PDB file of C-alpha atoms in Angstrom:
ATOM      1  CA  MET X   1     -80.564 -28.164  -8.614  1.00 52.00           C
ATOM      2  CA  ASN X   2     -79.959 -25.318  -6.170  1.00 52.00           C
ATOM      3  CA  LYS X   3     -76.603 -24.811  -4.520  1.00 52.00           C
ATOM      4  CA  PRO X   4     -76.828 -25.032  -0.691  1.00 53.00           C
ATOM      5  CA  ILE X   5     -76.743 -21.650   1.007  1.00 52.00           C
ATOM      6  CA  ALA X   6     -73.804 -21.107   3.369  1.00 55.00           C
ATOM      7  CA  PRO X   7     -74.778 -20.251   6.942  1.00 62.00           C
ATOM      8  CA  PRO X   8     -74.141 -16.600   7.854  1.00 69.00           C
ATOM      9  CA  MET X   9     -71.240 -17.471  10.181  1.00 82.00           C
ATOM     10  CA  ASP X  10     -69.133 -20.553   9.579  1.00 93.00           C
ATOM     11  CA  ILE X  11     -65.520 -20.065  10.694  1.00 96.00           C
ATOM     12  CA  HIS X  12     -63.252 -23.114  10.551  1.00 96.00           C
ATOM     13  CA  VAL X  13     -59.787 -23.070  12.165  1.00 97.00           C
ATOM     14  CA  GLU X  14     -56.902 -25.412  11.243  1.00 97.00           C
ATOM     15  CA  VAL X  15     -53.623 -25.529  13.178  1.00 98.00           C
ATOM     16  CA  ASP X  16     -50.291 -27.252  12.449  1.00 97.00           C
ATOM     17  CA  SER X  17     -47.469 -27.208  14.995  1.00 97.00           C
ATOM     18  CA  ASP X  18     -43.714 -27.810  14.746  1.00 97.00           C
ATOM     19  CA  TYR X  19     -41.016 -28.247  17.350  1.00 98.00           C
ATOM     20  CA  LEU X  20     -38.241 -25.630  17.140  1.00 98.00           C
ATOM     21  CA  PRO X  21     -35.034 -27.346  18.346  1.00 97.00           C
ATOM     22  CA  GLN X  22     -32.854 -24.284  17.589  1.00 97.00           C
ATOM     23  CA  GLN X  23     -34.901 -22.122  19.994  1.00 97.00           C
ATOM     24  CA  SER X  24     -35.287 -24.802  22.669  1.00 97.00           C
ATOM     25  CA  VAL X  25     -33.077 -25.402  25.706  1.00 97.00           C
ATOM     26  CA  PRO X  26     -34.100 -28.832  27.063  1.00 96.00           C
ATOM     27  CA  GLU X  27     -31.584 -28.666  29.932  1.00 97.00           C
ATOM     28  CA  LYS X  28     -33.514 -25.607  31.174  1.00 97.00           C
ATOM     29  CA  ASN X  29     -36.925 -27.176  30.452  1.00 97.00           C
ATOM     30  CA  GLN X  30     -37.639 -24.775  27.572  1.00 97.00           C
ATOM     31  CA  TYR X  31     -39.309 -26.376  24.548  1.00 98.00           C
ATOM     32  CA  ALA X  32     -40.248 -23.985  21.746  1.00 98.00           C
ATOM     33  CA  PHE X  33     -43.006 -24.686  19.235  1.00 98.00           C
ATOM     34  CA  ALA X  34     -44.262 -22.758  16.232  1.00 98.00           C
ATOM     35  CA  TYR X  35     -47.857 -23.104  15.152  1.00 98.00           C
ATOM     36  CA  GLN X  36     -49.438 -22.032  11.893  1.00 98.00           C
ATOM     37  CA  VAL X  37     -53.116 -21.134  11.971  1.00 98.00           C
ATOM     38  CA  VAL X  38     -55.424 -20.963   8.959  1.00 98.00           C
ATOM     39  CA  ILE X  39     -58.811 -19.356   9.608  1.00 98.00           C
ATOM     40  CA  HIS X  40     -61.353 -20.139   6.882  1.00 98.00           C
ATOM     41  CA  ASN X  41     -64.573 -18.174   6.457  1.00 96.00           C
ATOM     42  CA  ARG X  42     -67.011 -20.697   5.012  1.00 95.00           C
ATOM     43  CA  GLY X  43     -70.019 -18.541   5.844  1.00 92.00           C
ATOM     44  CA  SER X  44     -71.910 -15.975   3.794  1.00 92.00           C
ATOM     45  CA  GLN X  45     -70.804 -12.856   5.737  1.00 93.00           C
ATOM     46  CA  ALA X  46     -67.468 -11.171   6.402  1.00 96.00           C
ATOM     47  CA  ALA X  47     -66.119 -11.500   9.941  1.00 96.00           C
ATOM     48  CA  THR X  48     -63.411  -9.590  11.812  1.00 97.00           C
ATOM     49  CA  LEU X  49     -61.203 -11.333  14.378  1.00 98.00           C
ATOM     50  CA  ARG X  50     -61.305  -9.064  17.447  1.00 97.00           C
ATOM     51  CA  ARG X  51     -59.745 -11.131  20.273  1.00 97.00           C
ATOM     52  CA  ARG X  52     -57.965 -14.406  20.937  1.00 97.00           C
ATOM     53  CA  HIS X  53     -58.182 -16.749  23.907  1.00 98.00           C
ATOM     54  CA  TRP X  54     -55.751 -19.652  24.185  1.00 98.00           C
ATOM     55  CA  VAL X  55     -55.513 -22.348  26.836  1.00 98.00           C
ATOM     56  CA  VAL X  56     -51.996 -23.819  26.943  1.00 98.00           C
ATOM     57  CA  VAL X  57     -51.489 -27.048  28.914  1.00 98.00           C
ATOM     58  CA  ASP X  58     -48.039 -28.583  29.434  1.00 97.00           C
ATOM     59  CA  GLY X  59     -47.171 -32.235  30.081  1.00 95.00           C
ATOM     60  CA  ASN X  60     -47.517 -31.692  33.848  1.00 96.00           C
ATOM     61  CA  GLN X  61     -51.108 -30.480  33.291  1.00 96.00           C
ATOM     62  CA  VAL X  62     -50.096 -26.938  34.246  1.00 96.00           C
ATOM     63  CA  ARG X  63     -52.604 -24.683  32.517  1.00 97.00           C
ATOM     64  CA  ARG X  64     -52.154 -21.068  31.504  1.00 97.00           C
ATOM     65  CA  GLU X  65     -54.420 -18.797  29.550  1.00 97.00           C
ATOM     66  CA  VAL X  66     -53.424 -16.186  26.994  1.00 96.00           C
ATOM     67  CA  GLU X  67     -55.848 -13.481  25.904  1.00 97.00           C
ATOM     68  CA  GLY X  68     -55.484 -10.371  23.818  1.00 96.00           C
ATOM     69  CA  GLU X  69     -56.622  -8.269  20.917  1.00 97.00           C
ATOM     70  CA  GLY X  70     -56.357  -9.776  17.446  1.00 96.00           C
ATOM     71  CA  VAL X  71     -53.518 -12.027  16.347  1.00 96.00           C
ATOM     72  CA  VAL X  72     -49.912 -11.082  15.468  1.00 92.00           C
ATOM     73  CA  GLY X  73     -50.807  -7.409  15.817  1.00 94.00           C
ATOM     74  CA  GLN X  74     -53.741  -7.591  13.412  1.00 96.00           C
ATOM     75  CA  GLN X  75     -57.523  -7.748  13.519  1.00 97.00           C
ATOM     76  CA  PRO X  76     -58.148  -9.225  10.066  1.00 98.00           C
ATOM     77  CA  THR X  77     -61.509  -9.094   8.333  1.00 98.00           C
ATOM     78  CA  ILE X  78     -62.044 -12.372   6.491  1.00 98.00           C
ATOM     79  CA  GLN X  79     -64.422 -12.280   3.547  1.00 97.00           C
ATOM     80  CA  PRO X  80     -66.724 -15.224   2.717  1.00 96.00           C
ATOM     81  CA  GLY X  81     -64.715 -17.910   0.920  1.00 96.00           C
ATOM     82  CA  ASP X  82     -61.378 -16.406   2.017  1.00 98.00           C
ATOM     83  CA  SER X  83     -58.904 -17.395   4.707  1.00 98.00           C
ATOM     84  CA  PHE X  84     -56.288 -15.734   6.887  1.00 98.00           C
ATOM     85  CA  THR X  85     -53.011 -17.442   7.804  1.00 98.00           C
ATOM     86  CA  TYR X  86     -50.501 -16.521  10.489  1.00 98.00           C
ATOM     87  CA  THR X  87     -47.684 -18.134  12.458  1.00 97.00           C
ATOM     88  CA  SER X  88     -46.923 -17.709  16.146  1.00 97.00           C
ATOM     89  CA  ALA X  89     -44.955 -19.558  18.829  1.00 97.00           C
ATOM     90  CA  VAL X  90     -45.154 -20.819  22.389  1.00 97.00           C
ATOM     91  CA  VAL X  91     -42.595 -22.154  24.881  1.00 97.00           C
ATOM     92  CA  LEU X  92     -43.468 -25.037  27.213  1.00 98.00           C
ATOM     93  CA  ASP X  93     -41.674 -26.355  30.311  1.00 97.00           C
ATOM     94  CA  THR X  94     -42.211 -29.942  29.096  1.00 97.00           C
ATOM     95  CA  PRO X  95     -41.579 -31.745  25.784  1.00 97.00           C
ATOM     96  CA  VAL X  96     -45.305 -32.338  25.251  1.00 97.00           C
ATOM     97  CA  GLY X  97     -48.447 -30.286  25.712  1.00 97.00           C
ATOM     98  CA  SER X  98     -51.529 -28.999  23.966  1.00 98.00           C
ATOM     99  CA  MET X  99     -53.403 -25.830  23.085  1.00 98.00           C
ATOM    100  CA  HIS X 100     -57.016 -24.941  22.363  1.00 98.00           C
ATOM    101  CA  GLY X 101     -59.181 -21.880  22.575  1.00 98.00           C
ATOM    102  CA  ASP X 102     -61.357 -19.540  20.559  1.00 97.00           C
ATOM    103  CA  TYR X 103     -61.422 -16.331  18.578  1.00 97.00           C
ATOM    104  CA  GLN X 104     -63.970 -13.613  19.278  1.00 96.00           C
ATOM    105  CA  MET X 105     -65.268 -12.635  15.883  1.00 96.00           C
ATOM    106  CA  GLU X 106     -67.540  -9.776  14.858  1.00 95.00           C
ATOM    107  CA  THR X 107     -69.798  -9.375  11.843  1.00 93.00           C
ATOM    108  CA  LEU X 108     -69.871  -6.120   9.887  1.00 90.00           C
ATOM    109  CA  ASP X 109     -73.152  -5.213  11.599  1.00 88.00           C
ATOM    110  CA  GLY X 110     -71.549  -5.597  15.055  1.00 90.00           C
ATOM    111  CA  ARG X 111     -72.746  -9.050  16.164  1.00 91.00           C
ATOM    112  CA  SER X 112     -70.125 -11.012  18.136  1.00 93.00           C
ATOM    113  CA  PHE X 113     -69.620 -14.764  18.143  1.00 93.00           C
ATOM    114  CA  ALA X 114     -66.925 -17.252  19.177  1.00 95.00           C
ATOM    115  CA  ALA X 115     -65.041 -19.424  16.684  1.00 96.00           C
ATOM    116  CA  ALA X 116     -63.691 -22.527  18.437  1.00 96.00           C
ATOM    117  CA  ILE X 117     -60.093 -23.692  18.052  1.00 97.00           C
ATOM    118  CA  ALA X 118     -59.962 -27.449  18.594  1.00 97.00           C
ATOM    119  CA  ALA X 119     -57.218 -28.880  20.785  1.00 98.00           C
ATOM    120  CA  PHE X 120     -53.954 -29.693  19.040  1.00 98.00           C
ATOM    121  CA  SER X 121     -50.779 -31.265  20.385  1.00 96.00           C
ATOM    122  CA  LEU X 122     -47.331 -29.822  20.836  1.00 97.00           C
ATOM    123  CA  ALA X 123     -44.685 -32.533  21.009  1.00 96.00           C
ATOM    124  CA  VAL X 124     -40.967 -32.945  20.554  1.00 96.00           C
ATOM    125  CA  PRO X 125     -40.485 -35.649  17.874  1.00 93.00           C
ATOM    126  CA  HIS X 126     -40.316 -39.129  19.433  1.00 83.00           C
ATOM    127  CA  ALA X 127     -41.403 -37.743  22.847  1.00 72.00           C
ATOM    128  CA  VAL X 128     -44.775 -39.509  22.579  1.00 64.00           C
ATOM    129  CA  HIS X 129     -44.723 -43.275  22.107  1.00 56.00           C
TER     130      HIS X 129
END
């Protein structure tokens, strides 16, 4: 029986978030969250993360966008079967919110494609009932 062939580009993104009470100042409407991202390359070709695009939405539905080169000062190349992990942070004006977006990736031969980042929640514990 033949093993299925991985598609050329198959990037999967997982995100976990945590509230940071020590860096938050609720009386000033500042709620800090850390988020850890794991980017898995399940495809058959290496891919380099060139740019990031995040959409951050707070509990008042105020939306802001964040764009830039790479992540945490890097533009990692992720080999097939490997993953890249990093941690970053965001501050919201409300105790709940969400983020989603995409990474602009590039193959070794210069083809660009977007890897989607599904929406995930940011919430102070017990803020959502």
